[in-house]
Amino acid sequence: MSNPMVLMETSSGDILLELFEDKAPVTVANFLRYVDEEFYNYTIFHRVLKDFMIQGGGLGVRMDEKATHEPIQNEAGNGLKNLRGTIAMARTSDPHSAAAQFFINQVDNDFLDHQDDTPENFGYCVFGKVEDGMDVVDKIAKLKVKPQGEHEAVPLDMVVITRISRFE
């Protein structure tokens, strides 16, 4: 069985993602649940750090945080690495706090990988990779940013995720 694919349509261009259902089944099922519910439609990339990653999937265009389902179990110990072009779940300092937000690694971020089961070293679960559209990720990562409220690096030019849908 081949891995599911999703198309992320953004105001900066499209990003095609392969999801590693075989390596991160809980995470992929959770992500696809949000996709199928159209949760990600008209959310934004609200955290953009050049030479690191772009983060989105939790705030609407008015910077309003969207209500999510319960957090999921962190599958960061699945052997996948936070390499350039991979997508991983964002979370708080609690390893098992990921719900809907995700980030796409712009560079290799090995310090985000699972090292052990302690809260400090649990890591961030990679659950897919960019198949096409890394140029879009790079374009977003180069945007000028500013602090806005509690958010440290919000793009001056808003990047809207207009839709994420299954791609067959």
mmCIF file with all atom_site columns, C-alpha atoms in Angstrom:
data_model
loop_
_atom_site.group_PDB
_atom_site.id
_atom_site.type_symbol
_atom_site.label_atom_id
_atom_site.label_alt_id
_atom_site.label_comp_id
_atom_site.label_asym_id
_atom_site.label_entity_id
_atom_site.label_seq_id
_atom_site.pdbx_PDB_ins_code
_atom_site.Cartn_x
_atom_site.Cartn_y
_atom_site.Cartn_z
_atom_site.occupancy
_atom_site.B_iso_or_equiv
_atom_site.pdbx_formal_charge
_atom_site.auth_seq_id
_atom_site.auth_comp_id
_atom_site.auth_asym_id
_atom_site.auth_atom_id
_atom_site.pdbx_PDB_model_num
ATOM 1   C CA . MET A 1 1   ? 0.000   0.000  0.000  1.00 0.00 ? 1   MET A CA 1
ATOM 2   C CA . SER A 1 2   ? 1.406   3.395  -0.929 1.00 0.00 ? 2   SER A CA 1
ATOM 3   C CA . ASN A 1 3   ? 1.561   6.295  1.494  1.00 0.00 ? 3   ASN A CA 1
ATOM 4   C CA . PRO A 1 4   ? -1.172  8.961  1.388  1.00 0.00 ? 4   PRO A CA 1
ATOM 5   C CA . MET A 1 5   ? -0.393  12.277 -0.316 1.00 0.00 ? 5   MET A CA 1
ATOM 6   C CA . VAL A 1 6   ? -1.868  15.692 0.450  1.00 0.00 ? 6   VAL A CA 1
ATOM 7   C CA . LEU A 1 7   ? -1.782  18.942 -1.477 1.00 0.00 ? 7   LEU A CA 1
ATOM 8   C CA . MET A 1 8   ? -1.248  22.077 0.602  1.00 0.00 ? 8   MET A CA 1
ATOM 9   C CA . GLU A 1 9   ? -2.474  25.085 -1.355 1.00 0.00 ? 9   GLU A CA 1
ATOM 10  C CA . THR A 1 10  ? -1.038  28.359 -0.030 1.00 0.00 ? 10  THR A CA 1
ATOM 11  C CA . SER A 1 11  ? -1.041  31.996 -1.058 1.00 0.00 ? 11  SER A CA 1
ATOM 12  C CA . SER A 1 12  ? 2.666   31.495 -1.903 1.00 0.00 ? 12  SER A CA 1
ATOM 13  C CA . GLY A 1 13  ? 2.217   28.347 -4.006 1.00 0.00 ? 13  GLY A CA 1
ATOM 14  C CA . ASP A 1 14  ? 1.439   24.647 -3.657 1.00 0.00 ? 14  ASP A CA 1
ATOM 15  C CA . ILE A 1 15  ? 3.282   22.043 -1.585 1.00 0.00 ? 15  ILE A CA 1
ATOM 16  C CA . LEU A 1 16  ? 2.739   18.327 -2.246 1.00 0.00 ? 16  LEU A CA 1
ATOM 17  C CA . LEU A 1 17  ? 3.399   16.120 0.784  1.00 0.00 ? 17  LEU A CA 1
ATOM 18  C CA . GLU A 1 18  ? 3.858   12.381 1.184  1.00 0.00 ? 18  GLU A CA 1
ATOM 19  C CA . LEU A 1 19  ? 2.711   11.159 4.616  1.00 0.00 ? 19  LEU A CA 1
ATOM 20  C CA . PHE A 1 20  ? 4.551   8.229  6.225  1.00 0.00 ? 20  PHE A CA 1
ATOM 21  C CA . GLU A 1 21  ? 1.584   6.250  7.488  1.00 0.00 ? 21  GLU A CA 1
ATOM 22  C CA . ASP A 1 22  ? 3.777   3.164  7.974  1.00 0.00 ? 22  ASP A CA 1
ATOM 23  C CA . LYS A 1 23  ? 6.203   5.000  10.332 1.00 0.00 ? 23  LYS A CA 1
ATOM 24  C CA . ALA A 1 24  ? 3.815   7.402  12.125 1.00 0.00 ? 24  ALA A CA 1
ATOM 25  C CA . PRO A 1 25  ? 0.311   5.893  11.948 1.00 0.00 ? 25  PRO A CA 1
ATOM 26  C CA . VAL A 1 26  ? -1.184  7.844  14.886 1.00 0.00 ? 26  VAL A CA 1
ATOM 27  C CA . THR A 1 27  ? 0.238   11.152 13.655 1.00 0.00 ? 27  THR A CA 1
ATOM 28  C CA . VAL A 1 28  ? -0.825  10.652 10.038 1.00 0.00 ? 28  VAL A CA 1
ATOM 29  C CA . ALA A 1 29  ? -4.340  9.595  11.086 1.00 0.00 ? 29  ALA A CA 1
ATOM 30  C CA . ASN A 1 30  ? -4.556  12.713 13.267 1.00 0.00 ? 30  ASN A CA 1
ATOM 31  C CA . PHE A 1 31  ? -3.300  15.003 10.468 1.00 0.00 ? 31  PHE A CA 1
ATOM 32  C CA . LEU A 1 32  ? -5.684  13.466 7.914  1.00 0.00 ? 32  LEU A CA 1
ATOM 33  C CA . ARG A 1 33  ? -8.578  13.874 10.362 1.00 0.00 ? 33  ARG A CA 1
ATOM 34  C CA . TYR A 1 34  ? -7.899  17.627 10.389 1.00 0.00 ? 34  TYR A CA 1
ATOM 35  C CA . VAL A 1 35  ? -7.493  17.614 6.579  1.00 0.00 ? 35  VAL A CA 1
ATOM 36  C CA . ASP A 1 36  ? -10.826 15.809 6.093  1.00 0.00 ? 36  ASP A CA 1
ATOM 37  C CA . GLU A 1 37  ? -12.565 18.218 8.506  1.00 0.00 ? 37  GLU A CA 1
ATOM 38  C CA . GLU A 1 38  ? -11.159 21.147 6.468  1.00 0.00 ? 38  GLU A CA 1
ATOM 39  C CA . PHE A 1 39  ? -9.595  22.459 9.709  1.00 0.00 ? 39  PHE A CA 1
ATOM 40  C CA . TYR A 1 40  ? -6.514  23.803 7.923  1.00 0.00 ? 40  TYR A CA 1
ATOM 41  C CA . ASN A 1 41  ? -8.483  25.840 5.369  1.00 0.00 ? 41  ASN A CA 1
ATOM 42  C CA . TYR A 1 42  ? -7.636  29.529 5.863  1.00 0.00 ? 42  TYR A CA 1
ATOM 43  C CA . THR A 1 43  ? -5.036  28.999 8.538  1.00 0.00 ? 43  THR A CA 1
ATOM 44  C CA . ILE A 1 44  ? -1.663  30.725 8.273  1.00 0.00 ? 44  ILE A CA 1
ATOM 45  C CA . PHE A 1 45  ? 2.057   30.140 8.617  1.00 0.00 ? 45  PHE A CA 1
ATOM 46  C CA . HIS A 1 46  ? 2.474   32.137 11.842 1.00 0.00 ? 46  HIS A CA 1
ATOM 47  C CA . ARG A 1 47  ? 6.079   31.264 12.715 1.00 0.00 ? 47  ARG A CA 1
ATOM 48  C CA . VAL A 1 48  ? 8.752   31.592 10.051 1.00 0.00 ? 48  VAL A CA 1
ATOM 49  C CA . LEU A 1 49  ? 12.408  31.230 10.993 1.00 0.00 ? 49  LEU A CA 1
ATOM 50  C CA . LYS A 1 50  ? 14.901  31.438 8.114  1.00 0.00 ? 50  LYS A CA 1
ATOM 51  C CA . ASP A 1 51  ? 17.416  28.571 8.013  1.00 0.00 ? 51  ASP A CA 1
ATOM 52  C CA . PHE A 1 52  ? 15.206  26.612 10.430 1.00 0.00 ? 52  PHE A CA 1
ATOM 53  C CA . MET A 1 53  ? 11.528  25.950 9.639  1.00 0.00 ? 53  MET A CA 1
ATOM 54  C CA . ILE A 1 54  ? 8.078   27.322 8.822  1.00 0.00 ? 54  ILE A CA 1
ATOM 55  C CA . GLN A 1 55  ? 5.201   26.567 11.224 1.00 0.00 ? 55  GLN A CA 1
ATOM 56  C CA . GLY A 1 56  ? 1.466   26.687 10.687 1.00 0.00 ? 56  GLY A CA 1
ATOM 57  C CA . GLY A 1 57  ? -1.838  24.921 11.040 1.00 0.00 ? 57  GLY A CA 1
ATOM 58  C CA . GLY A 1 58  ? -3.200  26.412 14.230 1.00 0.00 ? 58  GLY A CA 1
ATOM 59  C CA . LEU A 1 59  ? -4.100  30.066 13.718 1.00 0.00 ? 59  LEU A CA 1
ATOM 60  C CA . GLY A 1 60  ? -6.683  31.677 11.490 1.00 0.00 ? 60  GLY A CA 1
ATOM 61  C CA . VAL A 1 61  ? -6.106  34.766 9.364  1.00 0.00 ? 61  VAL A CA 1
ATOM 62  C CA . ARG A 1 62  ? -6.995  37.016 12.318 1.00 0.00 ? 62  ARG A CA 1
ATOM 63  C CA . MET A 1 63  ? -4.267  35.326 14.410 1.00 0.00 ? 63  MET A CA 1
ATOM 64  C CA . ASP A 1 64  ? -7.013  33.535 16.334 1.00 0.00 ? 64  ASP A CA 1
ATOM 65  C CA . GLU A 1 65  ? -6.062  30.135 17.728 1.00 0.00 ? 65  GLU A CA 1
ATOM 66  C CA . LYS A 1 66  ? -8.342  27.367 16.478 1.00 0.00 ? 66  LYS A CA 1
ATOM 67  C CA . ALA A 1 67  ? -9.815  24.800 18.871 1.00 0.00 ? 67  ALA A CA 1
ATOM 68  C CA . THR A 1 68  ? -8.316  21.332 18.352 1.00 0.00 ? 68  THR A CA 1
ATOM 69  C CA . HIS A 1 69  ? -8.990  17.734 19.245 1.00 0.00 ? 69  HIS A CA 1
ATOM 70  C CA . GLU A 1 70  ? -7.115  16.114 22.120 1.00 0.00 ? 70  GLU A CA 1
ATOM 71  C CA . PRO A 1 71  ? -3.305  15.945 21.797 1.00 0.00 ? 71  PRO A CA 1
ATOM 72  C CA . ILE A 1 72  ? -1.790  12.755 20.413 1.00 0.00 ? 72  ILE A CA 1
ATOM 73  C CA . GLN A 1 73  ? 0.947   10.375 21.476 1.00 0.00 ? 73  GLN A CA 1
ATOM 74  C CA . ASN A 1 74  ? 4.358   11.517 20.205 1.00 0.00 ? 74  ASN A CA 1
ATOM 75  C CA . GLU A 1 75  ? 5.816   9.040  17.684 1.00 0.00 ? 75  GLU A CA 1
ATOM 76  C CA . ALA A 1 76  ? 9.207   10.808 17.413 1.00 0.00 ? 76  ALA A CA 1
ATOM 77  C CA . GLY A 1 77  ? 10.972  7.509  18.158 1.00 0.00 ? 77  GLY A CA 1
ATOM 78  C CA . ASN A 1 78  ? 9.937   6.158  14.733 1.00 0.00 ? 78  ASN A CA 1
ATOM 79  C CA . GLY A 1 79  ? 13.440  6.460  13.249 1.00 0.00 ? 79  GLY A CA 1
ATOM 80  C CA . LEU A 1 80  ? 12.595  9.391  10.964 1.00 0.00 ? 80  LEU A CA 1
ATOM 81  C CA . LYS A 1 81  ? 14.854  12.445 11.156 1.00 0.00 ? 81  LYS A CA 1
ATOM 82  C CA . ASN A 1 82  ? 14.068  16.170 10.993 1.00 0.00 ? 82  ASN A CA 1
ATOM 83  C CA . LEU A 1 83  ? 15.801  16.633 7.642  1.00 0.00 ? 83  LEU A CA 1
ATOM 84  C CA . ARG A 1 84  ? 15.301  19.395 5.090  1.00 0.00 ? 84  ARG A CA 1
ATOM 85  C CA . GLY A 1 85  ? 11.861  19.016 3.517  1.00 0.00 ? 85  GLY A CA 1
ATOM 86  C CA . THR A 1 86  ? 10.298  16.861 6.221  1.00 0.00 ? 86  THR A CA 1
ATOM 87  C CA . ILE A 1 87  ? 7.073   17.795 7.992  1.00 0.00 ? 87  ILE A CA 1
ATOM 88  C CA . ALA A 1 88  ? 6.800   17.262 11.751 1.00 0.00 ? 88  ALA A CA 1
ATOM 89  C CA . MET A 1 89  ? 4.308   17.979 14.511 1.00 0.00 ? 89  MET A CA 1
ATOM 90  C CA . ALA A 1 90  ? 4.732   21.145 16.571 1.00 0.00 ? 90  ALA A CA 1
ATOM 91  C CA . ARG A 1 91  ? 4.184   20.871 20.314 1.00 0.00 ? 91  ARG A CA 1
ATOM 92  C CA . THR A 1 92  ? 4.849   22.538 23.664 1.00 0.00 ? 92  THR A CA 1
ATOM 93  C CA . SER A 1 93  ? 7.526   21.397 26.136 1.00 0.00 ? 93  SER A CA 1
ATOM 94  C CA . ASP A 1 94  ? 5.245   18.439 26.916 1.00 0.00 ? 94  ASP A CA 1
ATOM 95  C CA . PRO A 1 95  ? 6.358   15.716 24.466 1.00 0.00 ? 95  PRO A CA 1
ATOM 96  C CA . HIS A 1 96  ? 2.790   14.460 24.048 1.00 0.00 ? 96  HIS A CA 1
ATOM 97  C CA . SER A 1 97  ? 1.066   17.818 23.433 1.00 0.00 ? 97  SER A CA 1
ATOM 98  C CA . ALA A 1 98  ? 0.908   17.907 19.606 1.00 0.00 ? 98  ALA A CA 1
ATOM 99  C CA . ALA A 1 99  ? -2.574  18.467 18.185 1.00 0.00 ? 99  ALA A CA 1
ATOM 100 C CA . ALA A 1 100 ? -2.902  20.259 14.821 1.00 0.00 ? 100 ALA A CA 1
ATOM 101 C CA . GLN A 1 101 ? 0.132   22.523 14.329 1.00 0.00 ? 101 GLN A CA 1
ATOM 102 C CA . PHE A 1 102 ? 3.005   21.330 12.160 1.00 0.00 ? 102 PHE A CA 1
ATOM 103 C CA . PHE A 1 103 ? 6.256   22.624 10.754 1.00 0.00 ? 103 PHE A CA 1
ATOM 104 C CA . ILE A 1 104 ? 8.277   21.999 7.614  1.00 0.00 ? 104 ILE A CA 1
ATOM 105 C CA . ASN A 1 105 ? 12.034  21.823 8.118  1.00 0.00 ? 105 ASN A CA 1
ATOM 106 C CA . GLN A 1 106 ? 13.903  24.192 5.824  1.00 0.00 ? 106 GLN A CA 1
ATOM 107 C CA . VAL A 1 107 ? 17.265  22.686 6.834  1.00 0.00 ? 107 VAL A CA 1
ATOM 108 C CA . ASP A 1 108 ? 18.466  19.533 8.609  1.00 0.00 ? 108 ASP A CA 1
ATOM 109 C CA . ASN A 1 109 ? 17.513  19.998 12.286 1.00 0.00 ? 109 ASN A CA 1
ATOM 110 C CA . ASP A 1 110 ? 19.027  16.964 13.996 1.00 0.00 ? 110 ASP A CA 1
ATOM 111 C CA . PHE A 1 111 ? 18.648  18.568 17.451 1.00 0.00 ? 111 PHE A CA 1
ATOM 112 C CA . LEU A 1 112 ? 14.873  18.051 17.015 1.00 0.00 ? 112 LEU A CA 1
ATOM 113 C CA . ASP A 1 113 ? 15.273  14.278 16.578 1.00 0.00 ? 113 ASP A CA 1
ATOM 114 C CA . HIS A 1 114 ? 14.289  11.714 19.216 1.00 0.00 ? 114 HIS A CA 1
ATOM 115 C CA . GLN A 1 115 ? 17.246  10.874 21.471 1.00 0.00 ? 115 GLN A CA 1
ATOM 116 C CA . ASP A 1 116 ? 15.559  9.221  24.446 1.00 0.00 ? 116 ASP A CA 1
ATOM 117 C CA . ASP A 1 117 ? 12.226  9.160  26.284 1.00 0.00 ? 117 ASP A CA 1
ATOM 118 C CA . THR A 1 118 ? 12.960  12.060 28.654 1.00 0.00 ? 118 THR A CA 1
ATOM 119 C CA . PRO A 1 119 ? 10.877  15.214 28.123 1.00 0.00 ? 119 PRO A CA 1
ATOM 120 C CA . GLU A 1 120 ? 13.997  17.194 27.106 1.00 0.00 ? 120 GLU A CA 1
ATOM 121 C CA . ASN A 1 121 ? 15.153  14.697 24.478 1.00 0.00 ? 121 ASN A CA 1
ATOM 122 C CA . PHE A 1 122 ? 11.922  13.147 23.211 1.00 0.00 ? 122 PHE A CA 1
ATOM 123 C CA . GLY A 1 123 ? 12.039  15.051 19.938 1.00 0.00 ? 123 GLY A CA 1
ATOM 124 C CA . TYR A 1 124 ? 9.523   16.125 17.325 1.00 0.00 ? 124 TYR A CA 1
ATOM 125 C CA . CYS A 1 125 ? 7.654   13.545 15.255 1.00 0.00 ? 125 CYS A CA 1
ATOM 126 C CA . VAL A 1 126 ? 8.419   13.568 11.546 1.00 0.00 ? 126 VAL A CA 1
ATOM 127 C CA . PHE A 1 127 ? 5.429   12.163 9.653  1.00 0.00 ? 127 PHE A CA 1
ATOM 128 C CA . GLY A 1 128 ? 6.029   13.093 6.026  1.00 0.00 ? 128 GLY A CA 1
ATOM 129 C CA . LYS A 1 129 ? 8.091   14.963 3.471  1.00 0.00 ? 129 LYS A CA 1
ATOM 130 C CA . VAL A 1 130 ? 7.738   17.497 0.703  1.00 0.00 ? 130 VAL A CA 1
ATOM 131 C CA . GLU A 1 131 ? 7.496   15.699 -2.645 1.00 0.00 ? 131 GLU A CA 1
ATOM 132 C CA . ASP A 1 132 ? 7.101   18.872 -4.659 1.00 0.00 ? 132 ASP A CA 1
ATOM 133 C CA . GLY A 1 133 ? 7.114   22.533 -3.665 1.00 0.00 ? 133 GLY A CA 1
ATOM 134 C CA . MET A 1 134 ? 10.307  22.924 -1.643 1.00 0.00 ? 134 MET A CA 1
ATOM 135 C CA . ASP A 1 135 ? 10.829  26.156 -3.598 1.00 0.00 ? 135 ASP A CA 1
ATOM 136 C CA . VAL A 1 136 ? 7.601   27.416 -1.969 1.00 0.00 ? 136 VAL A CA 1
ATOM 137 C CA . VAL A 1 137 ? 8.895   26.479 1.502  1.00 0.00 ? 137 VAL A CA 1
ATOM 138 C CA . ASP A 1 138 ? 12.149  28.332 0.775  1.00 0.00 ? 138 ASP A CA 1
ATOM 139 C CA . LYS A 1 139 ? 10.236  31.379 -0.493 1.00 0.00 ? 139 LYS A CA 1
ATOM 140 C CA . ILE A 1 140 ? 8.118   31.486 2.687  1.00 0.00 ? 140 ILE A CA 1
ATOM 141 C CA . ALA A 1 141 ? 11.214  31.018 4.879  1.00 0.00 ? 141 ALA A CA 1
ATOM 142 C CA . LYS A 1 142 ? 12.801  34.145 3.357  1.00 0.00 ? 142 LYS A CA 1
ATOM 143 C CA . LEU A 1 143 ? 9.903   36.454 4.237  1.00 0.00 ? 143 LEU A CA 1
ATOM 144 C CA . LYS A 1 144 ? 10.491  39.387 6.573  1.00 0.00 ? 144 LYS A CA 1
ATOM 145 C CA . VAL A 1 145 ? 8.988   38.718 10.003 1.00 0.00 ? 145 VAL A CA 1
ATOM 146 C CA . LYS A 1 146 ? 8.105   40.655 13.153 1.00 0.00 ? 146 LYS A CA 1
ATOM 147 C CA . PRO A 1 147 ? 6.908   39.818 16.656 1.00 0.00 ? 147 PRO A CA 1
ATOM 148 C CA . GLN A 1 148 ? 3.139   39.988 17.014 1.00 0.00 ? 148 GLN A CA 1
ATOM 149 C CA . GLY A 1 149 ? 1.615   39.455 20.441 1.00 0.00 ? 149 GLY A CA 1
ATOM 150 C CA . GLU A 1 150 ? 3.026   36.237 21.883 1.00 0.00 ? 150 GLU A CA 1
ATOM 151 C CA . HIS A 1 151 ? 4.287   35.128 18.477 1.00 0.00 ? 151 HIS A CA 1
ATOM 152 C CA . GLU A 1 152 ? 7.967   35.753 17.752 1.00 0.00 ? 152 GLU A CA 1
ATOM 153 C CA . ALA A 1 153 ? 8.282   35.629 13.968 1.00 0.00 ? 153 ALA A CA 1
ATOM 154 C CA . VAL A 1 154 ? 5.087   36.361 12.052 1.00 0.00 ? 154 VAL A CA 1
ATOM 155 C CA . PRO A 1 155 ? 5.538   37.136 8.338  1.00 0.00 ? 155 PRO A CA 1
ATOM 156 C CA . LEU A 1 156 ? 4.822   40.761 7.411  1.00 0.00 ? 156 LEU A CA 1
ATOM 157 C CA . ASP A 1 157 ? 3.144   39.401 4.266  1.00 0.00 ? 157 ASP A CA 1
ATOM 158 C CA . MET A 1 158 ? 0.631   36.826 5.511  1.00 0.00 ? 158 MET A CA 1
ATOM 159 C CA . VAL A 1 159 ? 0.939   33.325 4.048  1.00 0.00 ? 159 VAL A CA 1
ATOM 160 C CA . VAL A 1 160 ? -2.491  31.686 4.026  1.00 0.00 ? 160 VAL A CA 1
ATOM 161 C CA . ILE A 1 161 ? -3.012  27.946 3.755  1.00 0.00 ? 161 ILE A CA 1
ATOM 162 C CA . THR A 1 162 ? -6.155  28.125 1.659  1.00 0.00 ? 162 THR A CA 1
ATOM 163 C CA . ARG A 1 163 ? -6.688  24.371 1.619  1.00 0.00 ? 163 ARG A CA 1
ATOM 164 C CA . ILE A 1 164 ? -5.095  21.015 2.375  1.00 0.00 ? 164 ILE A CA 1
ATOM 165 C CA . SER A 1 165 ? -6.705  18.064 0.624  1.00 0.00 ? 165 SER A CA 1
ATOM 166 C CA . ARG A 1 166 ? -5.969  14.442 -0.111 1.00 0.00 ? 166 ARG A CA 1
ATOM 167 C CA . PHE A 1 167 ? -4.117  14.067 -3.400 1.00 0.00 ? 167 PHE A CA 1
ATOM 168 C CA . GLU A 1 168 ? -4.681  10.921 -5.444 1.00 0.00 ? 168 GLU A CA 1
#
